[in-house]
Coordinates of C-alpha atoms in Angstrom, one line a residue:
Chain D
X772 CA 80.0 165.0 32.8
X773 CA 76.7 163.4 33.6
X774 CA 73.3 165.1 33.8
X775 CA 70.6 163.7 36.0
X776 CA 66.9 164.6 36.3
X777 CA 65.6 165.2 39.9
X778 CA 61.9 166.0 40.6
X779 CA 61.8 168.8 43.0
X780 CA 59.5 166.8 45.4
X781 CA 62.4 164.2 45.8
X782 CA 65.0 166.7 47.0
X783 CA 63.9 166.4 50.6
X784 CA 64.6 162.6 50.4
X785 CA 67.9 163.1 48.9
X786 CA 69.0 165.6 51.5
X787 CA 67.8 163.2 54.3
X788 CA 70.0 160.5 52.8
X789 CA 73.0 162.8 52.5
X790 CA 72.4 163.9 56.2
X791 CA 72.7 160.2 57.3
X792 CA 76.3 160.1 55.9
X793 CA 77.7 163.6 56.0
X794 CA 77.6 166.9 57.8
X795 CA 75.4 169.1 55.5
X796 CA 75.8 172.9 55.4
X797 CA 73.2 175.1 53.5
X798 CA 70.9 178.0 53.7
X799 CA 68.2 178.2 56.3
X800 CA 65.8 180.8 57.4
X801 CA 66.9 183.2 60.1
X802 CA 64.1 185.6 61.0
X803 CA 63.6 187.6 57.7
X804 CA 67.0 186.6 56.2
X805 CA 68.9 183.4 55.5
X806 CA 72.0 182.1 57.1
X807 CA 74.4 179.6 55.8
X808 CA 75.1 177.0 58.5
X809 CA 74.8 173.4 59.6
X810 CA 71.6 171.7 58.6
X811 CA 70.1 169.2 61.0
X812 CA 67.0 168.2 59.3
X813 CA 66.1 168.1 55.6
X814 CA 63.1 170.4 56.2
X815 CA 65.5 173.1 57.3
X816 CA 67.5 173.3 54.1
X817 CA 66.3 176.0 51.7
X818 CA 67.2 176.2 48.1
X819 CA 64.9 179.1 47.3
X820 CA 67.0 181.6 49.2
X821 CA 68.5 185.0 48.5
X822 CA 72.0 185.9 49.7
X823 CA 72.9 184.3 53.0
X824 CA 74.1 186.8 55.8
X825 CA 77.4 185.0 56.0
X826 CA 78.9 183.2 53.0
X827 CA 79.3 179.5 52.5
X828 CA 83.2 179.8 52.3
X829 CA 83.2 180.5 55.9
X830 CA 82.5 176.9 56.6
X831 CA 86.2 176.4 55.8
X832 CA 87.5 179.5 57.5
X833 CA 85.4 179.9 60.6
X834 CA 85.7 182.6 63.1
X835 CA 87.4 181.7 66.4
X836 CA 89.1 178.8 64.6
X837 CA 91.2 176.8 67.0
X838 CA 94.7 176.4 65.3
X839 CA 96.9 175.2 68.3
X840 CA 96.3 173.6 71.6
X841 CA 98.8 174.2 74.4
X842 CA 99.6 172.5 77.7
X843 CA 101.6 174.1 80.6
X844 CA 104.4 171.6 80.0
X845 CA 105.0 173.3 76.6
X846 CA 103.4 170.6 74.6
X847 CA 101.7 172.1 71.5
X848 CA 99.4 170.4 69.0
X849 CA 98.3 171.8 65.7
X850 CA 94.6 171.4 65.4
X851 CA 92.9 170.4 62.2
X852 CA 89.3 169.5 61.3
X853 CA 88.6 167.4 58.2
X854 CA 85.1 165.9 58.5
X855 CA 83.4 165.1 55.2
X856 CA 81.1 168.1 54.4
X857 CA 78.5 168.6 51.8
X858 CA 77.7 172.3 51.0
X859 CA 74.2 171.9 49.6
X860 CA 72.9 174.7 47.3
X861 CA 75.7 177.2 46.8
X862 CA 75.1 180.2 44.6
X863 CA 77.5 180.8 41.6
X864 CA 79.0 184.0 43.2
X865 CA 79.9 182.1 46.3
X866 CA 81.3 179.3 44.3
X867 CA 83.6 181.8 42.7
X868 CA 84.6 183.0 46.2
X869 CA 85.4 179.5 47.3
X870 CA 87.7 179.0 44.3
X871 CA 89.4 182.2 45.1
X872 CA 89.9 181.3 48.7
X873 CA 91.2 177.8 47.7
X874 CA 93.8 179.6 45.6
X875 CA 94.8 182.0 48.4
X876 CA 95.1 179.4 51.1
X877 CA 96.9 176.9 48.9
X878 CA 99.4 179.5 47.7
X879 CA 102.7 178.6 49.5
X880 CA 103.2 178.8 52.5
X881 CA 100.0 176.8 52.4
X882 CA 97.4 177.1 55.1
X883 CA 96.8 173.5 56.3
X884 CA 93.9 174.6 58.5
X885 CA 91.7 175.8 55.6
X886 CA 92.9 173.1 53.3
X887 CA 92.1 170.3 55.7
X888 CA 88.6 171.5 56.2
X889 CA 88.2 172.0 52.5
X890 CA 89.7 168.8 51.3
X891 CA 86.9 166.2 51.4
X892 CA 84.1 168.8 51.0
X893 CA 81.6 168.4 48.2
X894 CA 80.0 171.5 46.8
X895 CA 76.6 171.3 45.3
X896 CA 75.8 174.5 43.4
X897 CA 72.5 175.9 42.6
X898 CA 72.0 178.5 39.8
X899 CA 70.0 181.7 40.4
X900 CA 66.8 182.1 38.5
X901 CA 66.5 185.7 39.7
X902 CA 68.8 188.3 41.2
X903 CA 69.1 188.2 45.0
X904 CA 68.6 191.8 45.5
X905 CA 69.4 195.2 43.9
X906 CA 72.7 195.4 45.8
X907 CA 74.4 192.8 43.8
X908 CA 77.0 193.2 41.0
X909 CA 77.1 189.6 39.8
X910 CA 75.9 190.3 36.3
X911 CA 78.6 193.0 35.7
X912 CA 81.2 190.6 37.3
X913 CA 80.0 187.5 35.3
X914 CA 79.8 185.6 38.6
X915 CA 76.1 185.0 38.3
X916 CA 77.2 181.8 36.6
X917 CA 80.0 179.3 37.3
X918 CA 81.7 176.9 35.0
X919 CA 83.9 175.3 37.7
X920 CA 84.4 175.1 41.4
X921 CA 81.5 172.8 42.1
X922 CA 80.9 169.0 42.1
X923 CA 77.3 169.1 41.3
X924 CA 75.2 171.9 40.0
X925 CA 71.4 172.2 40.2
X926 CA 69.7 173.8 37.3
X927 CA 66.1 174.8 37.8
X928 CA 63.9 173.1 35.3
X929 CA 60.4 174.0 36.5
X930 CA 59.0 171.0 38.4
X931 CA 62.5 169.4 38.5
X932 CA 66.1 170.1 38.7
X933 CA 68.7 169.0 36.1
X934 CA 71.7 167.9 38.2
X935 CA 75.0 168.3 36.5
X936 CA 77.8 166.0 37.8
X937 CA 81.3 167.2 36.9
X938 CA 84.0 165.9 39.3
X939 CA 85.0 162.6 40.8
X940 CA 83.7 163.8 44.2
X941 CA 80.4 164.5 42.5
X942 CA 80.5 161.0 41.1
X943 CA 81.5 159.7 44.5
X944 CA 78.3 161.2 46.0
X945 CA 76.2 159.9 43.2
X946 CA 77.6 156.4 43.8
X947 CA 77.5 156.6 47.5
X948 CA 73.7 157.1 47.1
X949 CA 73.2 154.6 44.3
X950 CA 70.3 153.0 46.1
X951 CA 68.7 156.4 45.9
X952 CA 69.2 156.8 42.3
X953 CA 66.0 155.2 41.1
X954 CA 64.7 158.7 41.6
X955 CA 67.3 159.9 39.1
X956 CA 66.9 159.4 35.4
X957 CA 69.6 160.2 32.9
X958 CA 68.5 163.4 31.2
X959 CA 68.2 162.8 27.6
X960 CA 67.7 166.4 26.3
X961 CA 70.3 168.5 24.8
X962 CA 72.0 170.0 28.0
X963 CA 73.9 172.7 26.1
X964 CA 70.8 174.0 24.6
X965 CA 69.1 173.9 28.0
X966 CA 72.0 175.9 29.5
X967 CA 71.9 178.5 26.8
X968 CA 68.1 178.9 27.2
X969 CA 68.6 179.2 30.9
X970 CA 71.2 181.9 30.6
X971 CA 69.0 183.7 28.1
X972 CA 66.3 183.9 30.7
X973 CA 68.8 185.3 33.2
X974 CA 69.7 187.9 30.8
X975 CA 66.1 189.2 31.0
X976 CA 66.0 189.5 34.7
X977 CA 69.5 190.3 35.8
X978 CA 70.8 193.8 35.1
X979 CA 74.1 195.6 34.8
X980 CA 74.8 198.1 37.6
X981 CA 78.0 199.6 36.3
X982 CA 78.4 202.3 33.6
X983 CA 81.3 200.7 32.0
X984 CA 82.8 197.2 31.5
X985 CA 84.2 195.4 34.4
X986 CA 87.4 194.8 32.6
X987 CA 88.2 198.5 32.7
X988 CA 87.8 198.6 36.4
X989 CA 91.4 197.8 37.6
X990 CA 93.0 200.5 35.5
X991 CA 90.3 203.1 36.4
X992 CA 90.7 202.2 40.0
X993 CA 94.5 202.5 39.9
X994 CA 94.0 206.1 38.6
X995 CA 91.7 207.0 41.4
X996 CA 94.4 206.6 44.1
X997 CA 94.6 210.2 45.0
X998 CA 91.0 210.8 44.4
X999 CA 88.8 213.0 46.6
X1000 CA 86.3 210.1 46.5
X1001 CA 88.2 208.2 49.2
X1002 CA 87.8 211.1 51.5
X1003 CA 84.1 211.1 50.9
X1004 CA 83.9 207.5 51.6
X1005 CA 86.0 207.8 54.6
X1006 CA 83.9 210.5 56.1
X1007 CA 80.8 208.2 55.8
X1008 CA 82.4 205.1 57.1
X1009 CA 82.0 204.2 60.8
X1010 CA 84.9 201.6 60.7
X1011 CA 82.7 199.0 62.0
X1012 CA 84.2 196.3 59.8
X1013 CA 80.8 194.7 58.8
X1014 CA 81.8 194.8 55.1
X1015 CA 84.8 192.6 55.8
X1016 CA 83.0 190.2 58.0
X1017 CA 80.3 189.4 55.6
X1018 CA 82.6 189.4 52.5
X1019 CA 83.1 186.0 51.0
X1020 CA 86.6 186.8 49.8
X1021 CA 88.0 188.7 52.9
X1022 CA 90.5 186.5 54.6
X1023 CA 92.5 188.8 57.0
X1024 CA 92.6 187.6 60.4
X1025 CA 94.0 188.2 64.0
X1026 CA 95.7 185.5 66.1
X1027 CA 94.9 185.4 69.8
X1028 CA 95.4 183.0 72.7
X1029 CA 92.6 181.7 75.0
X1030 CA 93.6 180.3 78.3
X1031 CA 91.4 177.6 79.9
X1032 CA 89.5 178.6 83.0
X1033 CA 91.5 176.1 85.1
X1034 CA 94.8 177.5 83.6
X1035 CA 95.6 173.9 82.7
X1036 CA 96.2 174.8 79.0
X1037 CA 94.5 176.7 76.3
X1038 CA 94.4 177.3 72.6
X1039 CA 95.6 179.7 70.0
X1040 CA 92.8 180.7 67.6
X1041 CA 92.4 183.0 64.7
X1042 CA 89.5 185.5 64.3
X1043 CA 88.3 187.3 61.3
X1044 CA 89.8 190.8 61.3
X1045 CA 88.9 193.9 59.4
X1046 CA 91.2 196.2 57.5
X1047 CA 88.7 199.0 58.5
X1048 CA 89.6 198.7 62.2
X1049 CA 91.6 201.7 63.3
X1050 CA 94.6 199.5 64.7
X1051 CA 94.7 197.0 61.8
X1052 CA 98.0 198.4 60.5
X1053 CA 99.3 199.7 63.9
X1054 CA 102.7 198.5 65.1
X1055 CA 104.1 198.3 68.7
X1056 CA 105.7 201.8 68.6
X1057 CA 102.3 203.2 68.0
X1058 CA 102.8 204.0 64.3
X1059 CA 99.7 203.6 62.4
X1060 CA 100.3 203.0 58.7
X1061 CA 96.6 203.5 57.7
X1062 CA 95.5 206.0 60.3
X1063 CA 92.8 207.6 58.1
X1064 CA 89.4 206.0 57.4
X1065 CA 89.9 207.2 53.7
X1066 CA 93.1 205.2 53.6
X1067 CA 91.5 202.1 55.0
X1068 CA 88.5 202.3 52.7
X1069 CA 90.8 202.7 49.7
X1070 CA 92.8 199.8 50.8
X1071 CA 89.8 197.5 51.1
X1072 CA 88.7 198.3 47.6
X1073 CA 92.2 198.3 46.0
X1074 CA 93.0 195.0 47.6
X1075 CA 89.9 193.6 45.7
X1076 CA 90.1 195.5 42.5
X1077 CA 93.9 196.4 42.0
X1078 CA 96.1 194.3 44.1
X1079 CA 94.6 190.9 43.6
X1080 CA 94.1 191.4 39.9
X1081 CA 97.8 192.5 39.8
X1082 CA 99.2 189.7 41.9
X1083 CA 96.8 186.8 41.2
X1084 CA 95.0 187.7 38.0
X1085 CA 91.5 187.7 39.4
X1086 CA 89.3 190.2 41.2
X1087 CA 88.7 189.8 44.9
X1088 CA 85.1 190.9 44.5
X1089 CA 82.5 188.5 43.4
X1090 CA 79.7 190.9 43.4
X1091 CA 77.5 189.1 46.0
X1092 CA 76.4 192.5 47.4
X1093 CA 76.8 191.5 51.0
X1094 CA 79.1 194.4 52.0
X1095 CA 76.5 196.8 50.3
X1096 CA 73.7 195.3 52.4
X1097 CA 75.7 195.2 55.7
X1098 CA 77.0 198.8 55.6
X1099 CA 75.1 200.8 58.1
X1100 CA 76.5 204.0 56.6
X1101 CA 75.1 203.3 53.1
X1102 CA 78.6 202.8 51.4
X1103 CA 78.1 200.8 48.3
X1104 CA 80.7 199.3 46.0
X1105 CA 78.3 200.0 43.1
X1106 CA 78.5 203.7 43.8
X1107 CA 82.3 203.6 44.3
X1108 CA 83.0 201.8 41.1
X1109 CA 80.6 204.1 39.0
X1110 CA 82.3 207.2 40.7
X1111 CA 85.7 205.8 39.8
X1112 CA 84.5 205.2 36.2
X1113 CA 83.0 208.7 36.0
X1114 CA 86.2 210.4 37.3
X1115 CA 88.7 208.7 35.0
X1116 CA 89.8 211.0 32.2
Chain A
X848 CA 127.1 183.0 52.3
X849 CA 124.8 180.2 52.0
X850 CA 121.1 181.2 51.5
X851 CA 119.7 177.7 51.9
X852 CA 118.4 178.5 55.3
X853 CA 115.7 176.2 56.6
X854 CA 112.1 177.5 56.4
X855 CA 110.2 175.5 58.9
X856 CA 107.1 174.1 57.3
X857 CA 105.2 173.7 60.5
X858 CA 102.5 176.2 60.1
X859 CA 101.7 177.8 63.4
X860 CA 103.6 175.3 65.6
X861 CA 106.5 177.0 67.4
X862 CA 109.8 175.3 68.3
X863 CA 110.7 175.6 72.0
X864 CA 113.8 177.6 72.6
X865 CA 115.5 177.9 75.9
X866 CA 116.7 181.3 77.3
X867 CA 120.4 180.9 78.1
X868 CA 121.3 184.5 78.8
X869 CA 119.6 187.8 79.3
X870 CA 121.2 191.3 79.2
X871 CA 119.4 194.6 79.6
X872 CA 121.0 197.4 77.6
X873 CA 118.4 200.0 78.4
X874 CA 115.3 200.5 80.7
X875 CA 113.0 199.1 78.0
X876 CA 115.1 196.7 76.0
X877 CA 116.5 193.3 76.8
X878 CA 118.6 191.0 74.7
X879 CA 117.7 187.3 75.0
X880 CA 120.1 184.6 73.9
X881 CA 118.3 181.4 72.8
X882 CA 119.3 177.8 72.5
X883 CA 117.3 175.6 70.1
X884 CA 116.8 171.9 70.1
X885 CA 118.3 171.5 66.6
X886 CA 121.1 173.6 65.1
X887 CA 119.4 174.0 61.8
X888 CA 116.8 176.2 63.6
X889 CA 119.6 178.8 63.8
X890 CA 120.0 179.2 60.1
X891 CA 118.8 182.6 58.9
X892 CA 119.8 185.7 56.9
X893 CA 120.5 189.1 58.4
X894 CA 117.3 191.1 58.7
X895 CA 115.0 188.1 58.9
X896 CA 112.6 187.9 61.8
X897 CA 110.9 185.2 63.9
X898 CA 107.4 185.0 65.5
X899 CA 108.0 184.8 69.3
X900 CA 105.3 183.1 71.3
X901 CA 104.4 182.7 74.9
X902 CA 101.2 180.7 75.3
X903 CA 98.5 182.8 76.8
X904 CA 100.2 186.0 75.8
X905 CA 100.2 185.6 71.9
X906 CA 102.8 186.1 69.3
X907 CA 104.8 189.0 68.0
X908 CA 107.4 189.5 65.1
X909 CA 110.9 190.1 66.4
X910 CA 114.0 190.7 64.3
X911 CA 117.0 188.5 65.0
X912 CA 119.8 190.8 66.2
X913 CA 122.7 188.3 66.1
X914 CA 124.7 187.4 62.9
X915 CA 124.2 184.2 61.1
X916 CA 127.9 183.6 61.7
X917 CA 127.5 184.1 65.5
X918 CA 127.6 181.1 67.8
X919 CA 124.7 182.7 69.8
X920 CA 121.1 183.4 68.5
X921 CA 119.8 186.7 70.0
X922 CA 116.7 188.7 70.0
X923 CA 116.5 192.3 71.2
X924 CA 113.0 192.9 72.6
X925 CA 111.4 196.2 73.5
X926 CA 108.8 196.1 76.4
X927 CA 105.8 197.6 74.6
X928 CA 102.9 195.1 74.6
X929 CA 101.5 192.2 76.6
X930 CA 103.8 189.5 75.0
X931 CA 106.9 191.6 75.4
X932 CA 106.1 192.6 78.9
X933 CA 105.7 188.9 79.7
X934 CA 108.9 188.2 78.0
X935 CA 110.8 190.7 80.1
X936 CA 109.7 188.9 83.2
X937 CA 111.3 185.7 82.1
X938 CA 114.4 184.2 83.5
X939 CA 117.3 182.3 82.2
X940 CA 116.2 178.6 81.8
X941 CA 112.7 179.7 80.8
X942 CA 111.4 178.6 77.4
X943 CA 109.7 180.6 74.6
X944 CA 108.2 179.5 71.3
X945 CA 109.8 180.5 68.1
X946 CA 108.7 180.0 64.5
X947 CA 110.5 181.1 61.4
X948 CA 112.7 182.6 60.3
X949 CA 110.5 184.6 58.0
X950 CA 110.9 187.3 55.4
X951 CA 113.4 187.6 52.6
X952 CA 116.4 188.8 54.7
X953 CA 119.2 190.8 53.4
X954 CA 120.7 190.1 50.0
X955 CA 124.3 190.1 51.4
X956 CA 125.8 189.1 48.0
X957 CA 124.9 192.5 46.6
X958 CA 127.1 194.1 49.4
X959 CA 130.3 192.2 48.4
X960 CA 133.1 194.3 47.0
X961 CA 131.2 197.5 47.7
X962 CA 131.7 200.3 50.2
X963 CA 128.9 200.3 52.8
X964 CA 127.0 203.1 54.4
X965 CA 124.6 201.7 57.2
X966 CA 122.3 204.0 58.9
X967 CA 120.4 202.8 62.1
X968 CA 117.9 204.8 64.1
X969 CA 116.7 203.7 67.5
X970 CA 115.6 200.1 67.8
X971 CA 116.6 199.7 64.1
X972 CA 120.0 199.0 65.4
X973 CA 118.7 195.5 66.4
X974 CA 118.0 194.1 63.0
X975 CA 120.8 196.0 61.4
X976 CA 123.3 194.6 64.1
X977 CA 122.9 191.2 62.5
X978 CA 124.1 192.6 59.2
X979 CA 126.9 194.7 61.0
X980 CA 128.3 191.7 62.7
X981 CA 128.1 189.7 59.6
X982 CA 130.1 192.4 57.7
X983 CA 132.8 192.6 60.5
X984 CA 133.0 188.9 60.6
X985 CA 133.6 188.7 56.9
X986 CA 135.4 192.0 56.6
X987 CA 137.7 191.1 53.7
X988 CA 134.7 190.7 51.4
X989 CA 133.7 194.4 51.7
X990 CA 135.2 197.9 51.0
X991 CA 135.0 200.9 53.3
X992 CA 132.4 200.5 56.0
X993 CA 130.7 203.5 57.5
X994 CA 128.1 203.1 60.2
X995 CA 125.8 205.8 61.4
X996 CA 123.6 205.5 64.6
X997 CA 121.1 207.7 66.2
X998 CA 119.4 207.1 69.5
X999 CA 116.8 209.3 71.3
X1000 CA 119.0 210.0 74.2
X1001 CA 122.3 208.6 75.7
X1002 CA 120.5 206.2 78.0
X1003 CA 118.5 204.8 75.0
X1004 CA 121.6 203.7 73.3
X1005 CA 121.6 199.9 72.6
X1006 CA 124.7 197.6 72.6
X1007 CA 126.9 200.2 74.2
X1008 CA 129.8 197.8 74.6
X1009 CA 129.9 197.1 70.9
X1010 CA 129.5 200.7 70.2
X1011 CA 132.7 201.3 72.2
X1012 CA 134.5 198.7 70.1
X1013 CA 133.2 200.2 66.8
X1014 CA 134.3 203.6 67.9
X1015 CA 137.9 202.6 68.1
X1016 CA 137.8 199.9 65.5
X1017 CA 139.8 200.4 62.3
X1018 CA 137.4 198.2 60.4
X1019 CA 134.4 200.6 60.6
X1020 CA 134.0 204.3 60.5
X1021 CA 131.4 204.8 63.3
X1022 CA 129.5 208.0 64.0
X1023 CA 126.6 208.4 66.4
X1024 CA 124.3 211.1 67.6
X1025 CA 121.4 211.5 70.1
X1026 CA 118.3 213.5 69.6
X1027 CA 118.5 214.9 73.1
X1028 CA 121.7 215.2 75.0
X1029 CA 122.4 214.9 78.8
X1030 CA 124.9 216.6 81.1
X1031 CA 127.5 214.0 80.8
X1032 CA 127.1 213.4 77.1
X1033 CA 130.2 214.5 75.2
X1034 CA 129.0 213.2 71.7
X1035 CA 126.9 214.6 68.9
X1036 CA 123.5 215.9 69.6
X1037 CA 121.0 216.2 66.7
X1038 CA 119.0 214.0 64.3
X1039 CA 120.7 211.3 62.4
X1040 CA 120.7 213.4 59.3
X1041 CA 123.1 215.7 61.0
X1042 CA 125.9 213.1 60.8
X1043 CA 125.9 213.1 57.0
X1044 CA 128.0 216.2 56.5
X1045 CA 130.8 214.4 58.6
X1046 CA 131.2 211.5 56.3
X1047 CA 132.9 211.1 53.0
X1048 CA 131.9 208.3 50.6
X1049 CA 132.4 207.2 47.0
X1050 CA 128.9 207.1 45.6
X1051 CA 129.9 205.0 42.6
X1052 CA 130.9 202.2 45.0
X1053 CA 128.6 202.7 48.0
X1054 CA 125.5 200.7 49.0
X1055 CA 123.3 202.5 51.5
X1056 CA 121.3 200.5 54.1
X1057 CA 118.6 202.1 56.3
X1058 CA 116.8 200.6 59.4
X1059 CA 114.9 202.8 61.7
X1060 CA 111.7 204.2 62.9
X1061 CA 109.1 204.9 60.0
X1062 CA 109.6 208.6 60.2
X1063 CA 113.3 208.3 59.5
X1064 CA 113.4 206.8 56.1
X1065 CA 112.5 209.6 53.7
X1066 CA 114.9 212.0 55.5
X1067 CA 117.8 209.5 55.3
X1068 CA 117.0 208.6 51.8
X1069 CA 117.2 212.3 50.9
X1070 CA 120.7 212.5 52.5
X1071 CA 121.9 209.4 50.7
X1072 CA 120.7 210.8 47.4
X1073 CA 122.5 214.1 48.2
X1074 CA 125.6 212.0 48.6
X1075 CA 124.8 210.8 45.1
X1076 CA 124.1 207.2 45.9
X1077 CA 121.8 205.9 43.2
X1078 CA 118.3 204.7 44.0
X1079 CA 119.1 201.1 43.2
X1080 CA 122.1 201.1 45.7
X1081 CA 119.8 202.0 48.7
X1082 CA 118.1 199.3 50.7
X1083 CA 115.9 199.4 53.8
X1084 CA 114.2 197.1 56.1
X1085 CA 110.6 198.1 56.9
X1086 CA 108.5 197.4 60.0
X1087 CA 104.9 196.4 59.9
X1088 CA 102.3 194.7 62.1
X1089 CA 102.3 190.9 61.5
X1090 CA 100.0 188.2 62.9
X1091 CA 101.0 185.1 60.8
X1092 CA 104.3 185.7 58.9
X1093 CA 102.8 183.4 56.3
X1094 CA 101.5 186.0 53.7
X1095 CA 97.8 185.5 54.8
X1096 CA 96.6 187.6 57.7
X1097 CA 96.9 190.9 55.8
X1098 CA 98.3 193.1 58.6
X1099 CA 101.7 193.8 57.0
X1100 CA 100.4 194.6 53.6
X1101 CA 101.6 197.9 52.0
X1102 CA 99.5 198.4 48.9
X1103 CA 99.7 194.9 47.1
X1104 CA 102.9 193.7 48.9
X1105 CA 103.0 191.5 51.9
X1106 CA 106.1 192.6 53.9
X1107 CA 106.4 189.2 55.6
X1108 CA 106.8 187.5 52.2
X1109 CA 108.5 190.1 49.9
X1110 CA 110.2 192.1 52.7
X1111 CA 111.1 193.3 55.2
X1112 CA 114.2 194.2 53.1
X1113 CA 113.4 196.4 50.0
X1114 CA 115.3 198.2 47.4
X1115 CA 114.5 201.8 47.2
X1116 CA 113.7 201.4 43.5
X1117 CA 110.8 199.1 44.4
X1118 CA 109.8 201.1 47.5
X1119 CA 109.1 204.1 45.2
X1120 CA 106.4 202.1 43.5
X1121 CA 104.7 201.3 46.8
X1122 CA 102.9 204.4 48.0
X1123 CA 102.3 203.1 51.5
X1124 CA 105.9 202.0 52.0
X1125 CA 107.6 205.2 53.4

């Protein structure tokens, strides 16, 4: 691990240099919010952003992703994209989400489409000085900080950033811009002490939202399976699917064909899908295995807090709060979790 | 039987298969016989499924209805959506895309040396036919074989020629019924559960297998339990929506279980722990 010292007024120069060599993705202003997308100029990139509308991980799992091309003669080609990408300024919660999705898509049978996009990508994290909003759960979840899942991490140090380089890809980026490194000086202070001071400052401004410890959630949730709560949530829900679309750990998809306008071929693509859609679990005979909104809402939450912990050993919610913000019916995971906690005997 | 069937590690790329024969047992179902470029594409286990694709019309999961020991590879397809409607318009000599086989398939070794009670409802006869034919082809490995089949009406009966053979065969005790009879129908009329009083089995030695429409499972399970077959000796193949077959897209999930990976064949003991299963 190496630690560098980067004055904030040099960040723009660094971004410009990176842009010369790589595709850069990061947060940029979109009306009153921020979106995570492709950066064309250094001035566009914002490091002082709150939660982006869509999460960074969608860079590797885009909507309308072309997976196959087909010709009328039956010739089929698998489509993969593997340009070198730098994700510049990813919050710790989203880093946790990327780590989770890496695990999901590399579990056999592997998903080469995701893995190819992900393979040569460099993740530059940035720690959060303050909470993004009051909709987030990252302090309860422990995802307001990340120990892995990034190649470089920016730590706010007032007029400068401390840049933690932890992987060979991180070192690769550093050496790639060695001509640039006269702006960097090796940081001589005690980094561990700096980190612990930083996290102490976070302890002052981040607050817990749940009435009980997050480790108690899967069991409490399991016991809520037959709870009236799901009917209440289901009655509010409009089944619009916004919660799934903005979620950094939702990975369900649909597959559909698009035929070229000249009928000379076409492609097969996958689109983000939502388990809240009425026909999500509907089969050809018309049987719908989750016909009720209450069942679909329970499935969304159980997938994250019961099934993934059970099958994979991690929660499928990183507490970013996007679903709580996106829901037009005012459904909030914070309320659901606290209700589950209060119901459990 | 050898279980080292080949899982094609090709992601979403289908293999081109040529339609060599088409038969139409009912108004809505056709049976397609397919020829693959390589013989290893034909290796599978009973109750596995493939993703069928026609470019421009998408993909759908279809159960294999031929036996692994058959010379021919067959799919029975009901006309129900855009892909299957398109498929019904195809002719011998046309090509379709196939990827798979997917799913766990039937653990045929647990059936060896046992008496068998198979129950098929409606289109469930298609996937079960793979196992039925396999049992008849390897008849010496199994004890008594009882097969129950229920169709909606006489003209919805699938594989009528084979049914005629089963009716007179000394190798299988075959009973069938239809939900709604017709003027010329001389057979049983009633739900599939009405066949259970007609059969005698040895519950100590019998394995029950159920494939049918979702509504059927709990009623047939109840009949099997009444016959004192134990939970662990009941198996079933479950249908779900599937878009990838690779354990990712989420559509086939019942609680925490991906049917395309851990199923479609489940033991009743496991099914009882999955609230959304039946």
